PDB file of C-alpha atoms in Angstrom:
ATOM      1  CA  GLN G   1     101.273  68.563 151.984  1.00 84.00           C
ATOM      2  CA  VAL G   2      97.413  68.536 152.239  1.00 94.00           C
ATOM      3  CA  GLN G   3      95.825  67.330 149.087  1.00 96.00           C
ATOM      4  CA  LEU G   4      92.080  67.025 147.991  1.00 97.00           C
ATOM      5  CA  VAL G   5      91.478  64.548 145.088  1.00 98.00           C
ATOM      6  CA  GLU G   6      88.378  64.334 143.336  1.00 98.00           C
ATOM      7  CA  SER G   7      86.687  61.792 141.124  1.00 98.00           C
ATOM      8  CA  GLY G   8      83.188  60.851 139.540  1.00 98.00           C
ATOM      9  CA  GLY G   9      82.569  63.426 136.931  1.00 98.00           C
ATOM     10  CA  GLY G  10      81.735  62.484 133.368  1.00 98.00           C
ATOM     11  CA  LEU G  11      79.246  63.033 130.750  1.00 98.00           C
ATOM     12  CA  VAL G  12      75.208  62.115 131.353  1.00 98.00           C
ATOM     13  CA  GLN G  13      72.058  62.612 129.750  1.00 98.00           C
ATOM     14  CA  ALA G  14      69.748  65.103 131.130  1.00 98.00           C
ATOM     15  CA  GLY G  15      67.815  63.456 134.075  1.00 98.00           C
ATOM     16  CA  GLY G  16      70.752  61.333 134.995  1.00 98.00           C
ATOM     17  CA  SER G  17      72.951  61.043 137.930  1.00 98.00           C
ATOM     18  CA  LEU G  18      76.478  61.411 139.061  1.00 98.00           C
ATOM     19  CA  ARG G  19      78.115  60.956 142.613  1.00 98.00           C
ATOM     20  CA  LEU G  20      81.204  62.961 142.962  1.00 98.00           C
ATOM     21  CA  SER G  21      83.889  62.170 145.729  1.00 98.00           C
ATOM     22  CA  CYS G  22      86.596  64.075 147.080  1.00 98.00           C
ATOM     23  CA  ALA G  23      89.053  62.567 149.361  1.00 98.00           C
ATOM     24  CA  ALA G  24      91.598  64.793 151.786  1.00 97.00           C
ATOM     25  CA  SER G  25      95.041  63.374 152.724  1.00 96.00           C
ATOM     26  CA  GLY G  26      98.159  64.315 154.418  1.00 95.00           C
ATOM     27  CA  SER G  27      99.023  66.010 157.447  1.00 93.00           C
ATOM     28  CA  ILE G  28      95.521  66.479 158.752  1.00 95.00           C
ATOM     29  CA  PHE G  29      94.466  66.903 162.405  1.00 95.00           C
ATOM     30  CA  SER G  30      90.710  67.297 161.748  1.00 95.00           C
ATOM     31  CA  ILE G  31      88.406  68.625 158.914  1.00 97.00           C
ATOM     32  CA  GLY G  32      85.951  71.399 159.449  1.00 97.00           C
ATOM     33  CA  ALA G  33      83.514  72.457 156.970  1.00 98.00           C
ATOM     34  CA  MET G  34      83.568  70.894 153.364  1.00 98.00           C
ATOM     35  CA  GLY G  35      81.932  71.906 150.362  1.00 98.00           C
ATOM     36  CA  TRP G  36      81.531  71.776 146.627  1.00 98.00           C
ATOM     37  CA  TYR G  37      81.781  74.554 144.121  1.00 98.00           C
ATOM     38  CA  ARG G  38      81.214  74.642 140.338  1.00 98.00           C
ATOM     39  CA  GLN G  39      82.346  77.063 137.785  1.00 98.00           C
ATOM     40  CA  ALA G  40      80.692  77.042 134.336  1.00 97.00           C
ATOM     41  CA  PRO G  41      82.218  78.860 131.253  1.00 93.00           C
ATOM     42  CA  GLY G  42      82.483  82.526 131.160  1.00 95.00           C
ATOM     43  CA  LYS G  43      80.839  82.229 134.891  1.00 96.00           C
ATOM     44  CA  GLN G  44      82.100  83.065 138.321  1.00 97.00           C
ATOM     45  CA  ARG G  45      82.819  79.745 140.678  1.00 97.00           C
ATOM     46  CA  GLU G  46      79.681  79.581 142.817  1.00 97.00           C
ATOM     47  CA  LEU G  47      79.222  77.558 146.048  1.00 98.00           C
ATOM     48  CA  VAL G  48      76.771  74.569 145.236  1.00 98.00           C
ATOM     49  CA  ALA G  49      76.825  72.861 148.675  1.00 98.00           C
ATOM     50  CA  GLU G  50      78.571  72.796 152.075  1.00 98.00           C
ATOM     51  CA  ILE G  51      78.616  70.469 155.262  1.00 98.00           C
ATOM     52  CA  THR G  52      79.980  71.212 158.619  1.00 98.00           C
ATOM     53  CA  SER G  53      81.651  68.665 160.639  1.00 95.00           C
ATOM     54  CA  GLY G  54      78.716  68.098 162.407  1.00 94.00           C
ATOM     55  CA  GLY G  55      76.484  67.378 159.358  1.00 96.00           C
ATOM     56  CA  SER G  56      74.568  70.541 158.928  1.00 98.00           C
ATOM     57  CA  THR G  57      74.091  71.203 155.289  1.00 98.00           C
ATOM     58  CA  ASN G  58      73.292  74.200 152.918  1.00 98.00           C
ATOM     59  CA  LEU G  59      72.557  74.093 149.181  1.00 98.00           C
ATOM     60  CA  VAL G  60      72.206  76.581 146.578  1.00 98.00           C
ATOM     61  CA  GLY G  61      68.651  77.082 145.564  1.00 98.00           C
ATOM     62  CA  SER G  62      68.861  75.643 142.065  1.00 97.00           C
ATOM     63  CA  VAL G  63      70.301  72.108 143.220  1.00 98.00           C
ATOM     64  CA  LYS G  64      67.890  71.816 146.321  1.00 98.00           C
ATOM     65  CA  GLY G  65      65.591  68.411 145.969  1.00 98.00           C
ATOM     66  CA  ARG G  66      68.263  67.140 143.444  1.00 98.00           C
ATOM     67  CA  PHE G  67      71.646  66.848 145.273  1.00 98.00           C
ATOM     68  CA  THR G  68      72.602  65.650 148.204  1.00 98.00           C
ATOM     69  CA  ILE G  69      75.962  66.606 150.060  1.00 98.00           C
ATOM     70  CA  SER G  70      77.319  64.200 152.756  1.00 98.00           C
ATOM     71  CA  ARG G  71      80.773  63.050 154.011  1.00 98.00           C
ATOM     72  CA  ASP G  72      82.463  60.373 155.842  1.00 96.00           C
ATOM     73  CA  ASN G  73      84.764  61.607 158.545  1.00 95.00           C
ATOM     74  CA  ALA G  74      86.396  58.123 158.953  1.00 94.00           C
ATOM     75  CA  LYS G  75      87.857  58.509 155.299  1.00 96.00           C
ATOM     76  CA  ASN G  76      88.048  62.294 155.121  1.00 96.00           C
ATOM     77  CA  THR G  77      85.858  62.454 152.416  1.00 97.00           C
ATOM     78  CA  VAL G  78      82.936  64.532 151.000  1.00 98.00           C
ATOM     79  CA  TYR G  79      80.263  63.355 148.394  1.00 98.00           C
ATOM     80  CA  LEU G  80      77.797  65.196 146.023  1.00 98.00           C
ATOM     81  CA  GLN G  81      75.080  62.915 144.824  1.00 98.00           C
ATOM     82  CA  MET G  82      73.604  64.613 141.812  1.00 98.00           C
ATOM     83  CA  ASN G  83      70.194  63.304 140.717  1.00 98.00           C
ATOM     84  CA  SER G  84      67.865  64.991 137.815  1.00 98.00           C
ATOM     85  CA  LEU G  85      70.732  66.387 136.212  1.00 98.00           C
ATOM     86  CA  LYS G  86      69.933  69.404 133.857  1.00 98.00           C
ATOM     87  CA  PRO G  87      72.154  71.118 131.160  1.00 98.00           C
ATOM     88  CA  GLU G  88      72.588  73.956 133.110  1.00 97.00           C
ATOM     89  CA  ASP G  89      74.537  71.886 135.486  1.00 98.00           C
ATOM     90  CA  THR G  90      77.395  71.650 133.474  1.00 98.00           C
ATOM     91  CA  ALA G  91      80.273  72.979 134.835  1.00 98.00           C
ATOM     92  CA  VAL G  92      83.739  72.068 136.425  1.00 98.00           C
ATOM     93  CA  TYR G  93      83.073  70.878 140.107  1.00 98.00           C
ATOM     94  CA  TYR G  94      85.914  71.738 142.706  1.00 98.00           C
ATOM     95  CA  CYS G  95      85.656  70.588 146.433  1.00 98.00           C
ATOM     96  CA  ASN G  96      86.842  72.500 149.158  1.00 98.00           C
ATOM     97  CA  ALA G  97      87.856  71.954 152.771  1.00 98.00           C
ATOM     98  CA  LYS G  98      88.780  73.597 155.833  1.00 97.00           C
ATOM     99  CA  ILE G  99      91.857  71.759 157.116  1.00 97.00           C
ATOM    100  CA  ILE G 100      93.161  72.002 160.613  1.00 95.00           C
ATOM    101  CA  ARG G 101      96.919  70.827 160.396  1.00 92.00           C
ATOM    102  CA  VAL G 102      98.797  68.777 162.632  1.00 90.00           C
ATOM    103  CA  VAL G 103     101.551  71.407 162.331  1.00 89.00           C
ATOM    104  CA  GLY G 104      99.123  73.976 163.604  1.00 88.00           C
ATOM    105  CA  GLY G 105      96.763  76.455 162.087  1.00 93.00           C
ATOM    106  CA  SER G 106      94.053  76.129 159.486  1.00 95.00           C
ATOM    107  CA  SER G 107      93.368  76.638 155.822  1.00 96.00           C
ATOM    108  CA  PHE G 108      90.892  76.078 153.050  1.00 97.00           C
ATOM    109  CA  TYR G 109      92.128  73.544 150.077  1.00 97.00           C
ATOM    110  CA  TRP G 110      90.891  73.094 146.697  1.00 98.00           C
ATOM    111  CA  GLY G 111      90.676  69.771 144.872  1.00 98.00           C
ATOM    112  CA  GLN G 112      91.735  69.756 141.205  1.00 97.00           C
ATOM    113  CA  GLY G 113      88.336  69.849 139.843  1.00 98.00           C
ATOM    114  CA  THR G 114      86.433  67.466 137.833  1.00 98.00           C
ATOM    115  CA  GLN G 115      84.199  68.028 134.892  1.00 98.00           C
ATOM    116  CA  VAL G 116      80.557  67.477 134.724  1.00 98.00           C
ATOM    117  CA  THR G 117      78.775  67.585 131.415  1.00 98.00           C
ATOM    118  CA  VAL G 118      74.950  67.090 131.178  1.00 98.00           C
ATOM    119  CA  SER G 119      73.579  66.618 127.366  1.00 98.00           C
ATOM    120  CA  SER G 120      70.297  67.799 126.560  1.00 93.00           C
TER     121      SER G 120
END
């Protein structure tokens, strides 16, 4: 009933930029923390960045200074601005959000994933 739809992935050269978006829709009362994860081939999924409903952020050390996470609560959307991309950033990126449902209760939901490929 709740869906997270991602967009913005693609193929870029090292040093380039991409902006990922993830919009939540459905029977949503409110949204708590939102975040971005990535999974490279043969690797475990890892947390890249997260942002609380109040705007506090946390980023994995390897992307600090290059990536920025933000959100637009009016649009139920979280963004990941990725600058100075490196080949090691290549992965499928997934958004995640804690959704407080209109019908009650809360759960974490995942986006469908979007491929980011950085060529050297």
